[in-house]
XYZ file of C-alpha atoms in Angstrom:
457
model
C 112.437 -3.219 71.669
C 115.673 -4.233 70.246
C 113.711 -5.945 67.255
C 111.968 -3.332 66.822
C 115.276 -1.024 66.565
C 116.280 -3.489 64.052
C 113.387 -4.162 61.863
C 112.679 -0.137 61.796
C 116.341 1.758 61.707
C 118.725 -1.647 60.711
C 120.434 -1.758 64.499
C 119.506 -0.245 68.012
C 121.868 2.502 68.462
C 120.191 5.419 65.538
C 116.562 4.193 67.910
C 115.045 7.644 69.070
C 111.403 7.550 70.767
C 109.884 8.347 67.578
C 111.149 5.986 65.343
C 109.303 3.502 68.543
C 106.410 4.945 68.536
C 106.477 4.819 64.840
C 106.892 1.338 64.680
C 104.062 0.623 67.232
C 102.076 2.450 65.665
C 102.894 0.393 62.604
C 102.263 -2.381 64.126
C 98.870 -1.287 65.415
C 97.632 -0.611 62.329
C 98.435 -3.224 60.940
C 97.148 -5.805 63.305
C 94.580 -4.211 62.931
C 94.036 -3.923 58.719
C 94.700 -7.912 58.740
C 92.312 -8.465 61.531
C 89.301 -5.962 59.240
C 90.875 -8.008 55.971
C 89.642 -11.497 58.500
C 86.572 -10.006 59.064
C 86.097 -8.684 55.565
C 86.929 -12.278 54.149
C 84.666 -13.851 56.982
C 81.115 -11.975 55.624
C 81.908 -12.604 52.344
C 81.944 -16.252 52.732
C 79.661 -16.403 55.346
C 76.073 -17.812 55.025
C 72.726 -16.694 56.392
C 69.240 -18.381 56.452
C 66.121 -16.265 57.344
C 63.834 -18.814 57.855
C 60.233 -16.864 57.892
C 59.561 -13.286 56.549
C 57.510 -12.122 58.989
C 58.494 -8.831 61.303
C 61.053 -10.516 62.980
C 62.908 -12.476 59.709
C 62.255 -8.568 58.055
C 64.121 -6.899 60.874
C 66.330 -9.093 61.245
C 67.619 -8.918 57.623
C 67.129 -4.858 57.787
C 69.218 -4.338 61.341
C 71.509 -7.700 59.345
C 72.569 -5.084 56.257
C 73.316 -2.539 58.666
C 76.715 -3.694 59.938
C 77.417 -6.742 57.339
C 77.556 -5.922 53.884
C 78.604 -8.930 52.016
C 77.738 -12.202 53.622
C 74.956 -14.431 51.767
C 71.289 -14.061 52.603
C 68.849 -17.121 52.065
C 65.361 -16.189 53.207
C 62.829 -19.450 53.477
C 59.299 -18.474 53.099
C 56.246 -21.113 52.277
C 54.231 -18.162 51.296
C 54.824 -15.622 49.169
C 55.565 -11.860 49.372
C 55.533 -10.084 52.908
C 52.465 -8.929 54.396
C 51.311 -7.368 58.059
C 48.836 -9.842 59.869
C 47.097 -7.532 61.720
C 45.860 -5.738 58.822
C 43.810 -8.719 58.045
C 40.668 -7.200 60.031
C 40.702 -3.392 58.382
C 40.986 -5.558 54.514
C 37.829 -7.187 56.082
C 35.925 -4.170 56.445
C 37.343 -2.507 53.780
C 38.833 0.193 55.827
C 42.376 -0.418 53.560
C 42.180 -1.878 50.088
C 43.557 -5.857 49.145
C 47.198 -3.855 47.915
C 48.007 -2.577 52.034
C 48.276 -5.382 52.949
C 51.632 -6.070 51.160
C 54.398 -4.787 53.592
C 57.460 -3.696 50.650
C 57.298 -4.172 46.728
C 59.640 -6.955 45.013
C 62.772 -4.552 44.588
C 62.795 -5.131 48.411
C 65.499 -7.918 49.225
C 67.582 -6.599 46.237
C 67.533 -3.951 48.131
C 69.087 -6.334 51.214
C 71.409 -7.754 48.625
C 69.337 -11.565 50.013
C 68.157 -13.717 48.034
C 64.573 -14.917 48.849
C 62.584 -18.723 47.626
C 58.914 -18.893 48.059
C 59.769 -23.065 49.742
C 58.718 -24.839 52.579
C 61.046 -25.408 55.682
C 60.833 -29.426 56.628
C 63.910 -29.996 58.400
C 67.127 -28.387 59.956
C 70.443 -30.731 60.618
C 73.029 -28.563 63.178
C 75.352 -31.019 62.607
C 75.503 -30.704 58.944
C 74.443 -27.136 59.307
C 71.682 -27.391 56.730
C 68.730 -26.556 55.836
C 65.897 -28.161 54.153
C 62.965 -27.256 51.688
C 60.114 -29.612 49.823
C 62.511 -28.494 46.462
C 66.716 -28.633 48.172
C 68.630 -28.344 51.164
C 71.137 -25.943 51.700
C 73.752 -25.302 53.593
C 74.487 -22.375 56.245
C 76.851 -20.215 58.743
C 74.076 -18.639 60.379
C 70.752 -19.671 60.965
C 67.600 -17.009 62.104
C 64.116 -18.679 62.680
C 61.632 -16.822 62.407
C 59.199 -18.181 61.611
C 55.906 -17.166 63.751
C 52.827 -18.939 64.409
C 50.002 -20.747 63.342
C 46.446 -20.818 64.247
C 44.508 -23.447 66.631
C 41.486 -24.788 66.907
C 39.496 -27.584 69.992
C 38.844 -30.341 69.752
C 34.707 -30.079 68.316
C 33.640 -31.968 66.580
C 33.042 -30.795 62.510
C 35.321 -28.009 63.341
C 37.494 -29.490 59.701
C 34.172 -28.015 57.305
C 34.727 -26.459 55.013
C 32.679 -23.670 56.165
C 35.363 -23.233 59.209
C 38.536 -20.494 58.568
C 40.223 -18.509 61.024
C 41.488 -15.429 60.494
C 45.535 -15.806 60.683
C 47.419 -15.758 56.807
C 46.570 -14.665 53.685
C 45.701 -17.861 52.271
C 42.973 -17.546 55.575
C 42.128 -14.206 54.268
C 40.955 -14.720 50.832
C 39.219 -17.644 51.980
C 36.613 -15.527 53.833
C 36.212 -12.285 51.460
C 33.865 -14.021 49.381
C 31.678 -15.613 52.285
C 32.245 -11.531 53.468
C 30.449 -10.795 50.216
C 27.297 -13.548 50.497
C 26.425 -14.051 53.840
C 24.274 -13.398 56.165
C 25.248 -14.733 59.097
C 28.482 -15.928 60.959
C 29.608 -17.644 64.422
C 32.940 -16.946 65.662
C 34.323 -18.664 68.189
C 36.479 -17.104 71.187
C 36.882 -13.681 72.482
C 40.746 -12.583 72.079
C 42.125 -9.762 70.107
C 41.348 -12.277 66.294
C 38.403 -13.479 67.431
C 36.867 -10.031 68.548
C 38.279 -8.347 65.516
C 36.892 -10.478 62.816
C 33.164 -9.910 64.064
C 33.789 -6.720 64.620
C 34.629 -7.081 60.743
C 31.961 -8.756 60.122
C 29.698 -6.710 62.079
C 30.299 -3.851 60.186
C 29.645 -5.247 57.024
C 26.023 -5.406 57.948
C 26.410 -9.265 59.034
C 24.591 -11.477 61.973
C 27.173 -12.326 64.443
C 27.188 -14.750 67.308
C 30.621 -14.885 69.718
C 30.833 -17.786 71.555
C 33.573 -18.360 74.641
C 34.106 -20.788 76.625
C 35.429 -18.261 79.211
C 33.038 -16.542 81.713
C 34.819 -13.142 80.622
C 36.289 -11.480 77.297
C 40.007 -11.294 76.144
C 41.373 -12.024 79.308
C 45.392 -11.746 78.163
C 44.456 -8.279 77.225
C 41.541 -6.309 79.966
C 40.527 -6.671 83.697
C 37.557 -8.505 84.883
C 35.902 -4.869 84.547
C 37.539 -3.835 81.314
C 35.983 -6.901 80.474
C 32.908 -6.248 81.010
C 32.780 -1.808 80.082
C 33.731 -3.794 76.439
C 31.152 -6.821 76.697
C 28.150 -4.091 77.137
C 29.622 -2.368 74.193
C 30.275 -5.516 71.587
C 25.954 -6.308 72.506
C 25.625 -2.645 71.821
C 26.356 -3.384 68.305
C 23.966 -5.744 68.072
C 26.323 -8.870 68.452
C 25.071 -11.812 70.264
C 27.895 -12.412 72.566
C 27.974 -15.957 74.537
C 30.838 -16.521 77.437
C 30.955 -19.103 79.749
C 29.701 -21.282 76.994
C 31.560 -24.472 75.491
C 30.115 -25.047 71.470
C 29.609 -28.824 71.694
C 30.066 -28.961 68.050
C 29.038 -28.078 63.498
C 26.858 -29.526 61.857
C 26.402 -29.067 58.255
C 22.806 -29.043 56.611
C 21.554 -30.043 53.447
C 21.062 -27.175 52.287
C 25.184 -25.962 53.126
C 24.719 -24.140 56.320
C 25.355 -24.417 59.487
C 24.213 -25.254 63.081
C 26.747 -25.173 66.332
C 25.521 -27.102 68.867
C 26.163 -25.041 71.786
C 26.291 -26.654 75.484
C 22.772 -25.791 77.456
C 21.587 -22.996 75.322
C 19.741 -22.799 72.236
C 21.409 -23.476 68.712
C 23.316 -21.135 67.072
C 23.192 -21.225 63.130
C 25.343 -19.882 60.831
C 26.285 -19.531 56.677
C 30.168 -18.946 57.973
C 31.886 -19.570 61.214
C 35.968 -18.161 61.991
C 37.375 -19.517 65.310
C 40.048 -17.413 66.953
C 41.038 -19.844 70.052
C 44.425 -19.161 70.335
C 47.404 -19.683 68.692
C 51.233 -21.866 68.805
C 54.652 -21.839 67.380
C 55.886 -23.009 64.382
C 57.993 -25.570 65.565
C 57.434 -29.256 63.830
C 59.829 -29.403 61.542
C 62.490 -29.343 64.205
C 61.830 -32.490 65.080
C 64.770 -34.758 65.655
C 67.038 -31.264 65.307
C 67.903 -30.766 68.679
C 66.860 -27.724 68.641
C 65.142 -27.659 72.698
C 60.550 -26.775 71.561
C 58.847 -26.080 74.951
C 55.733 -24.011 73.868
C 57.994 -21.750 71.338
C 61.899 -21.540 71.254
C 64.168 -20.734 74.695
C 65.835 -17.782 74.077
C 68.051 -16.044 75.827
C 68.733 -12.399 75.347
C 71.080 -12.601 72.509
C 68.127 -14.819 70.518
C 70.660 -18.188 71.090
C 68.814 -21.550 71.353
C 70.468 -23.872 72.851
C 71.870 -24.867 69.721
C 75.622 -22.600 68.640
C 74.857 -20.833 65.574
C 71.155 -20.908 65.685
C 69.082 -18.443 66.381
C 65.138 -17.553 67.002
C 63.019 -14.119 66.811
C 59.644 -12.787 66.894
C 56.092 -15.146 67.917
C 58.061 -18.497 67.918
C 60.693 -17.720 70.439
C 60.377 -17.168 73.871
C 62.262 -15.210 75.411
C 63.026 -12.534 78.225
C 60.366 -10.046 79.295
C 61.303 -7.415 81.471
C 59.634 -8.819 84.808
C 62.308 -11.048 85.016
C 60.469 -14.259 82.762
C 63.059 -15.943 81.459
C 61.041 -17.469 78.384
C 57.994 -16.620 77.873
C 56.065 -15.198 74.109
C 54.251 -12.397 73.345
C 52.971 -13.108 69.756
C 53.209 -9.053 69.216
C 54.607 -7.013 66.051
C 56.441 -4.651 67.939
C 57.491 -7.775 70.058
C 59.234 -9.716 67.102
C 60.416 -6.344 65.329
C 62.192 -6.085 68.818
C 63.491 -9.605 68.861
C 64.520 -9.698 65.038
C 66.924 -6.380 65.537
C 68.821 -8.078 68.225
C 69.220 -11.531 66.392
C 69.879 -9.562 63.028
C 72.932 -7.451 65.265
C 74.215 -10.702 66.719
C 74.207 -12.898 63.774
C 76.270 -10.055 62.339
C 79.121 -9.877 64.880
C 77.868 -7.247 67.918
C 76.626 -8.707 71.120
C 73.762 -7.163 70.901
C 71.809 -7.991 74.479
C 67.209 -8.175 74.637
C 66.017 -5.640 77.587
C 62.702 -7.758 77.399
C 60.106 -7.938 75.318
C 56.720 -5.943 77.093
C 53.058 -6.485 75.888
C 50.795 -3.924 74.472
C 48.283 -3.743 72.554
C 46.123 -1.894 70.604
C 43.387 -1.487 68.224
C 39.501 0.213 67.671
C 36.917 -1.664 66.975
C 32.970 -1.160 68.403
C 33.019 2.303 68.765
C 35.592 1.885 71.346
C 39.417 2.062 71.914
C 40.635 -0.527 73.350
C 44.343 -0.993 74.502
C 46.323 -2.414 77.553
C 50.550 -2.169 78.923
C 51.889 -4.279 80.828
C 50.341 -6.496 83.537
C 47.111 -5.083 85.389
C 44.981 -7.979 86.822
C 43.966 -7.107 90.276
C 45.949 -10.424 91.637
C 49.046 -8.994 89.634
C 48.584 -5.346 91.730
C 49.415 -3.730 94.910
C 48.043 -0.164 93.884
C 46.151 1.216 90.834
C 44.284 4.389 89.723
C 41.127 4.561 87.966
C 40.772 7.770 86.209
C 37.057 9.844 86.307
C 35.033 7.893 82.961
C 35.392 12.071 81.370
C 37.162 11.560 78.976
C 39.236 8.624 78.768
C 36.583 6.328 79.209
C 37.495 3.121 81.114
C 41.543 3.983 82.187
C 42.903 2.076 84.689
C 47.136 3.103 86.068
C 48.485 0.146 88.216
C 51.620 -0.161 90.108
C 53.421 -3.113 92.555
C 55.961 -2.039 95.515
C 55.890 2.415 93.893
C 56.759 1.317 90.353
C 54.186 1.520 87.305
C 53.421 -2.618 85.783
C 51.174 -1.385 83.737
C 47.692 -0.550 82.947
C 44.374 -1.580 80.417
C 41.743 1.090 78.507
C 38.015 0.388 77.006
C 37.801 4.434 76.226
C 38.455 6.730 74.105
C 42.095 7.121 71.723
C 43.340 9.937 73.520
C 43.749 8.098 76.684
C 46.651 5.607 74.153
C 48.865 8.746 74.446
C 49.787 7.645 78.593
C 49.885 3.427 77.767
C 52.755 4.554 75.105
C 54.309 7.345 77.609
C 54.173 4.713 79.714
C 56.456 2.357 78.391
C 60.361 3.595 78.868
C 58.835 4.160 82.895
C 57.833 0.243 82.667
C 61.356 -1.010 81.322
C 63.261 1.066 83.271
C 61.418 -0.888 87.290
C 62.137 2.166 89.028
C 60.327 3.667 91.681
C 57.574 6.813 90.952
C 57.761 9.364 93.252
C 54.394 10.615 93.106
C 50.840 8.688 94.010
C 49.124 6.251 91.932
C 46.141 8.580 91.080
C 49.524 11.628 89.787
C 51.136 9.421 87.585
C 49.964 11.675 84.387
C 50.973 14.547 86.019
C 55.076 12.326 86.738
C 54.669 10.744 83.508
C 55.119 14.144 81.348
C 56.823 15.679 84.234
C 59.697 12.985 83.139
C 59.442 13.105 79.812
C 60.075 16.890 79.725
C 63.153 16.649 82.304
C 64.177 13.502 79.570
C 63.687 16.058 76.750
C 65.467 18.583 78.397
C 68.625 16.838 78.946
C 69.317 15.241 76.034
C 68.890 19.027 74.501
C 66.905 17.975 71.813
């Protein structure tokens, strides 16, 4: 305090309480101003690279810029302008114009003060803190890997033919569009969301469609057994030939260019082209030798940090925490990618945001019904469930475990999706529900009303 008095008043005898307070305030705000200046300098000099420009990458950029206006940001992607992968089947069905695929216009990166380069990343060196593309090498201070996933194909003879396609990227769409215009028969291998959406798009365009699934039921990750049975019948009612428990042995190209699929224990299936929808894998090949751990994706913690300092990962490429306590799991869903990107962007900006965990939710309309699910709904994962009357919802199942809501699934009326959506915050909280399972709908509405009332909205 003597030093303080001499700094302000020149001696310690004339120092009063006001002078002491003035000094403390001056010292406090000087330190804050200095800290902010240092922080601003750091942000101006910081170099951030985001690999990937889909849901996770763009969400990270937008949320980074809410808190950090100064850092240099470079976005790298082997694809061109950002687009929405979930809209691919809507383009094929002619429900949207091709231009509707784009997420944003050319001014997007200018608005967020970022540079975009269409280059293919081939390597990352965390020791040197560099990213190498097919054209150049770039330094970084912080790196986000948001490279998504790629479609895979089973090891079937003839699978690499020029009339065998995926439906996962814009280039896949571009390759498929001419065949939807001129062909008559298509065979779809697989029965997940992507495969069945592709089959529905083809059928809605008037093509003869055959779906071949190796497992004994469709959509194992989206519906329970009963829901899968109901949807299977809807698919057949729409004129699609659906084979389950069937393996494709080979794809033969005939002299006229048409294809024949040879199946195990079933008759051959003719086709003009084939769409494969048997799953995806994280895009991590370019990380080989980098020291960044990749095990069925890149494991990340609640901050989206990888095992390497200043390297983050989000979206389909990242295996992160779930609300059910899983430490590392991939939910290759658009909303999950947006959430993870937000967390990564905020943390790269200097915050300490923790992800509360992903919660899977799927919704789509196909074959004349709405198909949706949230959380856990398989019989082995629940100890209590309630099936609503078929009118007016269709097949709507709500699931609980240990007195807590954990999920549900739907094949039916789109109005019922509202209840699955309302369940989302209650599932996230993991709180016990004070009602019978069959009364969950009324309980949900009451809880939402109480929340709105408490928040004064």
